[in-house]
CSV table of C-alpha atoms in Angstrom, one decimal:
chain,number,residue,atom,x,y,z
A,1,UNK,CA,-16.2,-18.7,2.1
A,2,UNK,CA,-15.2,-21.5,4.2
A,3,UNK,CA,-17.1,-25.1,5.0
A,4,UNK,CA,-15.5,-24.9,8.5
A,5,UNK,CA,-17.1,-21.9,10.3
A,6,UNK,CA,-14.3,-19.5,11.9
A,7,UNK,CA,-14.4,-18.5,15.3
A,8,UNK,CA,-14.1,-16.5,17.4
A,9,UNK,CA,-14.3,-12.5,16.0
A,10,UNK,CA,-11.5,-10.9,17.4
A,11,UNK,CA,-11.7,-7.0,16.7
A,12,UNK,CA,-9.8,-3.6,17.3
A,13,UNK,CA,-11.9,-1.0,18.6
A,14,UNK,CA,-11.1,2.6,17.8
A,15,UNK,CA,-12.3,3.0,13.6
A,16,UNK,CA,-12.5,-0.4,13.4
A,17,UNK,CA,-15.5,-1.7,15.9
A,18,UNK,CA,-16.6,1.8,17.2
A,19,UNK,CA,-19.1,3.4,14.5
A,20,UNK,CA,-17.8,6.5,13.0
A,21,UNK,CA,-19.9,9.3,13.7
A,22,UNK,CA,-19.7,10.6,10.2
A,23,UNK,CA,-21.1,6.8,9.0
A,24,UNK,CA,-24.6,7.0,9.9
A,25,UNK,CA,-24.5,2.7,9.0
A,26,UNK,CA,-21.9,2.4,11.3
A,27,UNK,CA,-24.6,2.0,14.4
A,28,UNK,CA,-27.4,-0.1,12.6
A,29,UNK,CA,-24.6,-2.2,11.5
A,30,UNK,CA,-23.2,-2.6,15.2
A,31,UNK,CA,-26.4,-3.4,16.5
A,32,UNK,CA,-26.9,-5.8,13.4
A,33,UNK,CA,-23.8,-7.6,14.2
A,34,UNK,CA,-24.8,-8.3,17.9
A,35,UNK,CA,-28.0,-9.4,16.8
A,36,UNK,CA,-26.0,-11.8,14.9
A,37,UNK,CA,-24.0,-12.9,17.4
A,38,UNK,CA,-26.5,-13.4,19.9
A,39,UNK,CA,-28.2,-15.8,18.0
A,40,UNK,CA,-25.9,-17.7,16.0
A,41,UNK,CA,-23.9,-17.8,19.2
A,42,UNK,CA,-20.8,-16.0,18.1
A,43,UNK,CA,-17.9,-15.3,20.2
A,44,UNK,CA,-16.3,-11.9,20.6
A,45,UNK,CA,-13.0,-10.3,21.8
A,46,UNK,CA,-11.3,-6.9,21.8
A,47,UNK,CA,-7.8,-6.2,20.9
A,48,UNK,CA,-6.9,-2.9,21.6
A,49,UNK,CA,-4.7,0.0,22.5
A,50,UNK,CA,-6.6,1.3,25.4
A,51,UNK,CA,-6.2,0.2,28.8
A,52,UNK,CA,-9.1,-1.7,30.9
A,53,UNK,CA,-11.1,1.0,32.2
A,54,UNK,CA,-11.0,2.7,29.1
A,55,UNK,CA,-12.2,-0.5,27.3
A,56,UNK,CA,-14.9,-0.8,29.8
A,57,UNK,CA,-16.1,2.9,29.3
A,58,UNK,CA,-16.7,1.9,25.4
A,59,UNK,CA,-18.3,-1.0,26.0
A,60,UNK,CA,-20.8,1.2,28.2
A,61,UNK,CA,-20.8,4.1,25.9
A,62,UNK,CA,-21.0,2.2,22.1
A,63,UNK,CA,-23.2,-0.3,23.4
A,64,UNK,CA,-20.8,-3.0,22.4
A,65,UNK,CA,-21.3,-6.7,22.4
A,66,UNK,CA,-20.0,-8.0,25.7
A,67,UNK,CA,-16.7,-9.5,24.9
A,68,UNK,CA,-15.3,-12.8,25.9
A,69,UNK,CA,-12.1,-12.0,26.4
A,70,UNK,CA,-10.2,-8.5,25.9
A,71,UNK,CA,-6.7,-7.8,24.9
A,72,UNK,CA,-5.3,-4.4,26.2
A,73,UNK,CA,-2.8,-1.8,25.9
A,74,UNK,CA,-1.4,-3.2,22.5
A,75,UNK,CA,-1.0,-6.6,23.4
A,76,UNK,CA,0.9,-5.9,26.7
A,77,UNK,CA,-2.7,-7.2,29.1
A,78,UNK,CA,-4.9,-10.0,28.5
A,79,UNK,CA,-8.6,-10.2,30.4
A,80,UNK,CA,-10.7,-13.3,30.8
A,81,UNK,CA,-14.8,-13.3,31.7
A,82,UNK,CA,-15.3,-14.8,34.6
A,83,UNK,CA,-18.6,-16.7,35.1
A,84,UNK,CA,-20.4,-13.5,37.4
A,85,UNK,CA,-19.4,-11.3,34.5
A,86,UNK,CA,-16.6,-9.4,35.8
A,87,UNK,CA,-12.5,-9.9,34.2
A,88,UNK,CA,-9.9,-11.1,35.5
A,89,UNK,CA,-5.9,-10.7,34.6
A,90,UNK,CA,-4.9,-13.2,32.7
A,91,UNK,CA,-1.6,-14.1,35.2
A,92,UNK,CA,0.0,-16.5,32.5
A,93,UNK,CA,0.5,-14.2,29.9
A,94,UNK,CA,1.7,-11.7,32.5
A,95,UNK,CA,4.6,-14.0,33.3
A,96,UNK,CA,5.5,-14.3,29.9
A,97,UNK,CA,5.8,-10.9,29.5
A,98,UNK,CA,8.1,-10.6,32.8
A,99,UNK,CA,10.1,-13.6,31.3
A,100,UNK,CA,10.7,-11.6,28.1
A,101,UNK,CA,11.7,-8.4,29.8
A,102,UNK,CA,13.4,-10.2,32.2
A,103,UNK,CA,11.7,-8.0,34.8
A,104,UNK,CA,13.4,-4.8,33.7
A,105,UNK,CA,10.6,-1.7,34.3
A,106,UNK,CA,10.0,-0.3,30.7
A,107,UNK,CA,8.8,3.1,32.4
A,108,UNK,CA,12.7,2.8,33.0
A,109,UNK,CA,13.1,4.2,30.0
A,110,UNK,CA,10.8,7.1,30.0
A,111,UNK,CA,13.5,9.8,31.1
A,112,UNK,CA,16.1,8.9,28.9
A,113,UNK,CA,14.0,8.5,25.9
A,114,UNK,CA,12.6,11.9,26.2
A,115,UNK,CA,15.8,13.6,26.6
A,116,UNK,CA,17.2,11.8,23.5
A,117,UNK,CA,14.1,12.2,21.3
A,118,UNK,CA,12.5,16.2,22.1
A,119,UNK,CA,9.9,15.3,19.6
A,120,UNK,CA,8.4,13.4,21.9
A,121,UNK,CA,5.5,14.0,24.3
A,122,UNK,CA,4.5,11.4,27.5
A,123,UNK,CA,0.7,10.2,27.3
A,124,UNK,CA,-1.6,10.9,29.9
A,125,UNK,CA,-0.3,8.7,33.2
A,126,UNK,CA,-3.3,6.1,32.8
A,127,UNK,CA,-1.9,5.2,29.1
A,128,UNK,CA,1.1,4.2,31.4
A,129,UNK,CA,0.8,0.6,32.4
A,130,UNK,CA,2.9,-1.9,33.1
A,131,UNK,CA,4.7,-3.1,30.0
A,132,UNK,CA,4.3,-0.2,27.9
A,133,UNK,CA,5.3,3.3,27.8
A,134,UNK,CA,3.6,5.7,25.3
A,135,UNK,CA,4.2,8.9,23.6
A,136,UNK,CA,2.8,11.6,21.8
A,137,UNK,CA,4.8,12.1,17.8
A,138,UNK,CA,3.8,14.5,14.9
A,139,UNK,CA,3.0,12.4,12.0
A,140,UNK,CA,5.5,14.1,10.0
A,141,UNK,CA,7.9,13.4,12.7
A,142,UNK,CA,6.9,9.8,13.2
A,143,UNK,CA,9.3,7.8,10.8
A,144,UNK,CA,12.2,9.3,11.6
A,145,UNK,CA,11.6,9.2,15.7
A,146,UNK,CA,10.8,5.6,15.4
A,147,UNK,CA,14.1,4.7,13.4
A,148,UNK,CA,16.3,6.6,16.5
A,149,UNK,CA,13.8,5.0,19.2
A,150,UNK,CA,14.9,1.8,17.5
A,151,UNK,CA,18.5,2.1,17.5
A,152,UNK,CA,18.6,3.4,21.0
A,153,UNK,CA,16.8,0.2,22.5
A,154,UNK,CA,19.3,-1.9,20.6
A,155,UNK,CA,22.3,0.1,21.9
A,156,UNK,CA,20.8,-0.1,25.6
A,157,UNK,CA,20.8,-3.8,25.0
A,158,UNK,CA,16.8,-3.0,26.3
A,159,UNK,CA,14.4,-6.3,25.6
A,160,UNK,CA,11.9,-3.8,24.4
A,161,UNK,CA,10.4,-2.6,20.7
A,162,UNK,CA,8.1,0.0,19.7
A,163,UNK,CA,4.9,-0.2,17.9
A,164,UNK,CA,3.9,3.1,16.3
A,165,UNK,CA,0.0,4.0,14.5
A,166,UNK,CA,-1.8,7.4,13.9
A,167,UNK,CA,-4.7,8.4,16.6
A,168,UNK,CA,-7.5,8.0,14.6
A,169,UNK,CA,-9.4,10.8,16.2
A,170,UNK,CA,-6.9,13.4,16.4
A,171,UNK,CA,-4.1,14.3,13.8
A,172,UNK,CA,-1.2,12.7,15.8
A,173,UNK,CA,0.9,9.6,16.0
A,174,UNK,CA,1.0,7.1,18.6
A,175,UNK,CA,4.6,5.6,19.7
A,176,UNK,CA,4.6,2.7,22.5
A,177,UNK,CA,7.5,1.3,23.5
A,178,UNK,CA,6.6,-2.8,25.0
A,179,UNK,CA,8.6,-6.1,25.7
A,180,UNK,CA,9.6,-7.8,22.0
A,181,UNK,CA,7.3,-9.6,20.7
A,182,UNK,CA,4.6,-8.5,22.8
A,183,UNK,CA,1.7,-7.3,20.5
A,184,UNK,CA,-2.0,-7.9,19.8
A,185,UNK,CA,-0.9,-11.0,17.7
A,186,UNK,CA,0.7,-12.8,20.1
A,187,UNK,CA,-1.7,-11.8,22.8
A,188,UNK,CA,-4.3,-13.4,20.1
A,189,UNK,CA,-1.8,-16.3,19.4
A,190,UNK,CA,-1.8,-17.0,23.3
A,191,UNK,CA,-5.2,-17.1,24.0
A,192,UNK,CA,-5.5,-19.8,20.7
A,193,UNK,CA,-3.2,-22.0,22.1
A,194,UNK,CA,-4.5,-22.0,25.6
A,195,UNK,CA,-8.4,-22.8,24.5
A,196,UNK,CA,-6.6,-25.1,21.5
A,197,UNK,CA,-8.7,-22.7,18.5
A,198,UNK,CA,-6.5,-23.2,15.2
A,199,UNK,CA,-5.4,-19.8,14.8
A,200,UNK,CA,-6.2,-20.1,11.0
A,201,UNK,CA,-10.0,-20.4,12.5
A,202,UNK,CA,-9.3,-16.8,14.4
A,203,UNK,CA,-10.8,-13.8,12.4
A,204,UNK,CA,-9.1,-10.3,13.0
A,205,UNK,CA,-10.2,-6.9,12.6
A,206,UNK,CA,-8.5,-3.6,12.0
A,207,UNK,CA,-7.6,-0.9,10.8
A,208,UNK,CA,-4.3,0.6,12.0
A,209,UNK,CA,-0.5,0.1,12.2
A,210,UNK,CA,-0.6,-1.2,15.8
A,211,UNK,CA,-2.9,-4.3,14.1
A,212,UNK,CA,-0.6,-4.8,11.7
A,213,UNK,CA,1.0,-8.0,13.5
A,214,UNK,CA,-2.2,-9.7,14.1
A,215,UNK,CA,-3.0,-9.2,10.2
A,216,UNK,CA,-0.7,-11.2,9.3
A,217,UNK,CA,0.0,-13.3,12.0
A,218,UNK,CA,-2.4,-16.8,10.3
A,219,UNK,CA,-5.7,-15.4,11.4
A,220,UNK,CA,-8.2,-14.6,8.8
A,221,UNK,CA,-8.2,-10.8,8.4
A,222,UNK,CA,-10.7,-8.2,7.8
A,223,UNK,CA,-9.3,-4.6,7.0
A,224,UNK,CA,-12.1,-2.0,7.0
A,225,UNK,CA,-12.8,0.6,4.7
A,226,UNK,CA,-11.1,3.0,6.2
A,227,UNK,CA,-7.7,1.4,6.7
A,228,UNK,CA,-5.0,3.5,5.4
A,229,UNK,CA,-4.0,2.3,1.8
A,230,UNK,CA,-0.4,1.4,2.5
A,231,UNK,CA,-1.7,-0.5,5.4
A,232,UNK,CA,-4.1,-2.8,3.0
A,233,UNK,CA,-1.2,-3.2,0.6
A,234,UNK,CA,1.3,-4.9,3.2
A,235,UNK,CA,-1.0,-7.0,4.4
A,236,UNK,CA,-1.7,-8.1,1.2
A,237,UNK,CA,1.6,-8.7,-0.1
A,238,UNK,CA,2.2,-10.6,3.2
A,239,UNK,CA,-0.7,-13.0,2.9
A,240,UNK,CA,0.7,-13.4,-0.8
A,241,UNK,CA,4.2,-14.3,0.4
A,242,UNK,CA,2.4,-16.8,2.8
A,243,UNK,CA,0.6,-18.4,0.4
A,244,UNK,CA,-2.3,-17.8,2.2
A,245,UNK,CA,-5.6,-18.8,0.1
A,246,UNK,CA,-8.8,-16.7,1.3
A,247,UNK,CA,-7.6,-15.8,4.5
A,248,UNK,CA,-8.1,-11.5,3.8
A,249,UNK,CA,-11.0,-9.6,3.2
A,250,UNK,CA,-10.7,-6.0,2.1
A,251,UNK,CA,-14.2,-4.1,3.2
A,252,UNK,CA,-15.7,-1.4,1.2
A,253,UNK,CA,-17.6,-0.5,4.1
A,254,UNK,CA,-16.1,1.6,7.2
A,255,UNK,CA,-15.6,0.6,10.7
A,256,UNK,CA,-18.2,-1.7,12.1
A,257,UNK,CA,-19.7,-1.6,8.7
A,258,UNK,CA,-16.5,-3.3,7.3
A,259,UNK,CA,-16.6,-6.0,10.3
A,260,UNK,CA,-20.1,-6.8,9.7
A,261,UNK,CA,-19.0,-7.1,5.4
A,262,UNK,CA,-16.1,-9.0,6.5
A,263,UNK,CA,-18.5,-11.5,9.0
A,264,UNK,CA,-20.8,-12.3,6.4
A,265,UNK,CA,-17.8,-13.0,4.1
A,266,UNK,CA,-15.9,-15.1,6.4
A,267,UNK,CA,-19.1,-17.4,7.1
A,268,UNK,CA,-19.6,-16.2,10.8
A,269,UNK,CA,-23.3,-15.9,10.2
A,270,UNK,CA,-25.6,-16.0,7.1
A,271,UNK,CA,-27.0,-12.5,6.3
């Protein structure tokens, strides 16, 4: 697609990276694209909602490629490799968080937000982290919790916003309140600017509402086969708004079958 090879592949994990288990592809096609990246010497990264250890337990589990650096928690952690394979926090981008909430604790919020919003359940205590606090929504429910969330961070003056998605293995949405304009595009953004990548060279994969930001933040963007139609259409009006020429790719095929279509369309690797 492009004379200028992109780099690195940046990818959400849960339906996006993670084979399905009703896509019996899903795993030939992950074990494909680490073959690929082994030997054309392709970089990878994760961008994520889970925390670490819960990254680190898919990595183990999937049999992922070993990542080079891993965004966490919705764009609220950053971890680099270290040269004996372990990762570190990435204390830079940690301080620009603290500089945006101008160290206010968003757990702060947890009580008040729950009393003002009974929809609402807390996630399990490791979900809690840091810069993000995150609740349980019905679906149905979602749309209108998220508007009230909203308007209640702006009249506590609170230098937080929320990013909302569906769980894509149970039938339930996902609310998480972080500092503004924290997300998995800016996390992304950050790490570009501190190894000097252009981020138009970045390419992005997801599939959900919490990757929405990083779709459209300049990167070339892959949305798999089983992103949510609404989803695919935003992303494309935005890249049309942009004037972006060839920067999306809409898979047919799902999950890591879609990264893998969207690789070989992007120029990563030949096929």
């Amino acid at each position: 697609m492009s004379a200028e090879q992109p780099k690195p592949l940046v990818t959400d994990l849960d339906g996006t990276l993670i084979p399905l288990a009703e896509e019996p592809a899903n795993a030939a096609d992950l074990e494909t694209l680490r073959r690929k990246l082994e030997l054309h010497r392709g970089e990878i990264a994760f961008a994520t909602g889970r925390h670490f250890d819960s990254v680190l337990r898919a990595i183990d589990e999937f049999q992922l490629p070993t990542p080079k650096w891993i965004v966490c928690d919705v764009g609220t952690a950053v971890y680099l490799s270290s040269d004996d394979g372990s990762f570190v926090l990435a204390e830079s981008y940690r301080r620009e968080l603290l500089r945006i909430t101008e160290g206010r604790d968003v757990q702060s919020l947890r009580s008040e937000l729950l009393r003002l919003n009974p929809e609402l359940s807390l996630q399990e205590e490791p979900k809690q982290r840091e810069f993000k606090l995150s609740f349980y929504v019905d679906p149905s429910r979602m749309p209108a919790v998220v508007g009230r969330i909203h308007e209640q961070l702006t009249r506590l003056a609170a230098p937080f916003e929320i990013i909302s998605s569906l769980d894509p293995w149970q039938p339930r949405g996902l609310i998480d309140v972080i500092p503004r304009g924290a997300s998995k595009a800016s996390a992304v953004t950050w790490y570009a600017q501190e190894t000097k990548i252009a981020l138009e060279q970045v390419v992005y994969a997801g599939d959900s509402g919490n990757d929405l930001a990083a779709l459209v933040a300049g990167c070339r963007a892959i949305l798999v086969g089983n992103a949510a139609p609404e989803l695919i259409a935003e992303v494309q009006q935005r890249h049309l708004e942009a004037d972006w020429q060839e920067r999306l790719y809409v898979a047919d095929g799902k999950a890591t079958s879609g990264v893998l279509e969207g690789c070989y369309w992007f120029g990563m690797f030949p096929q």
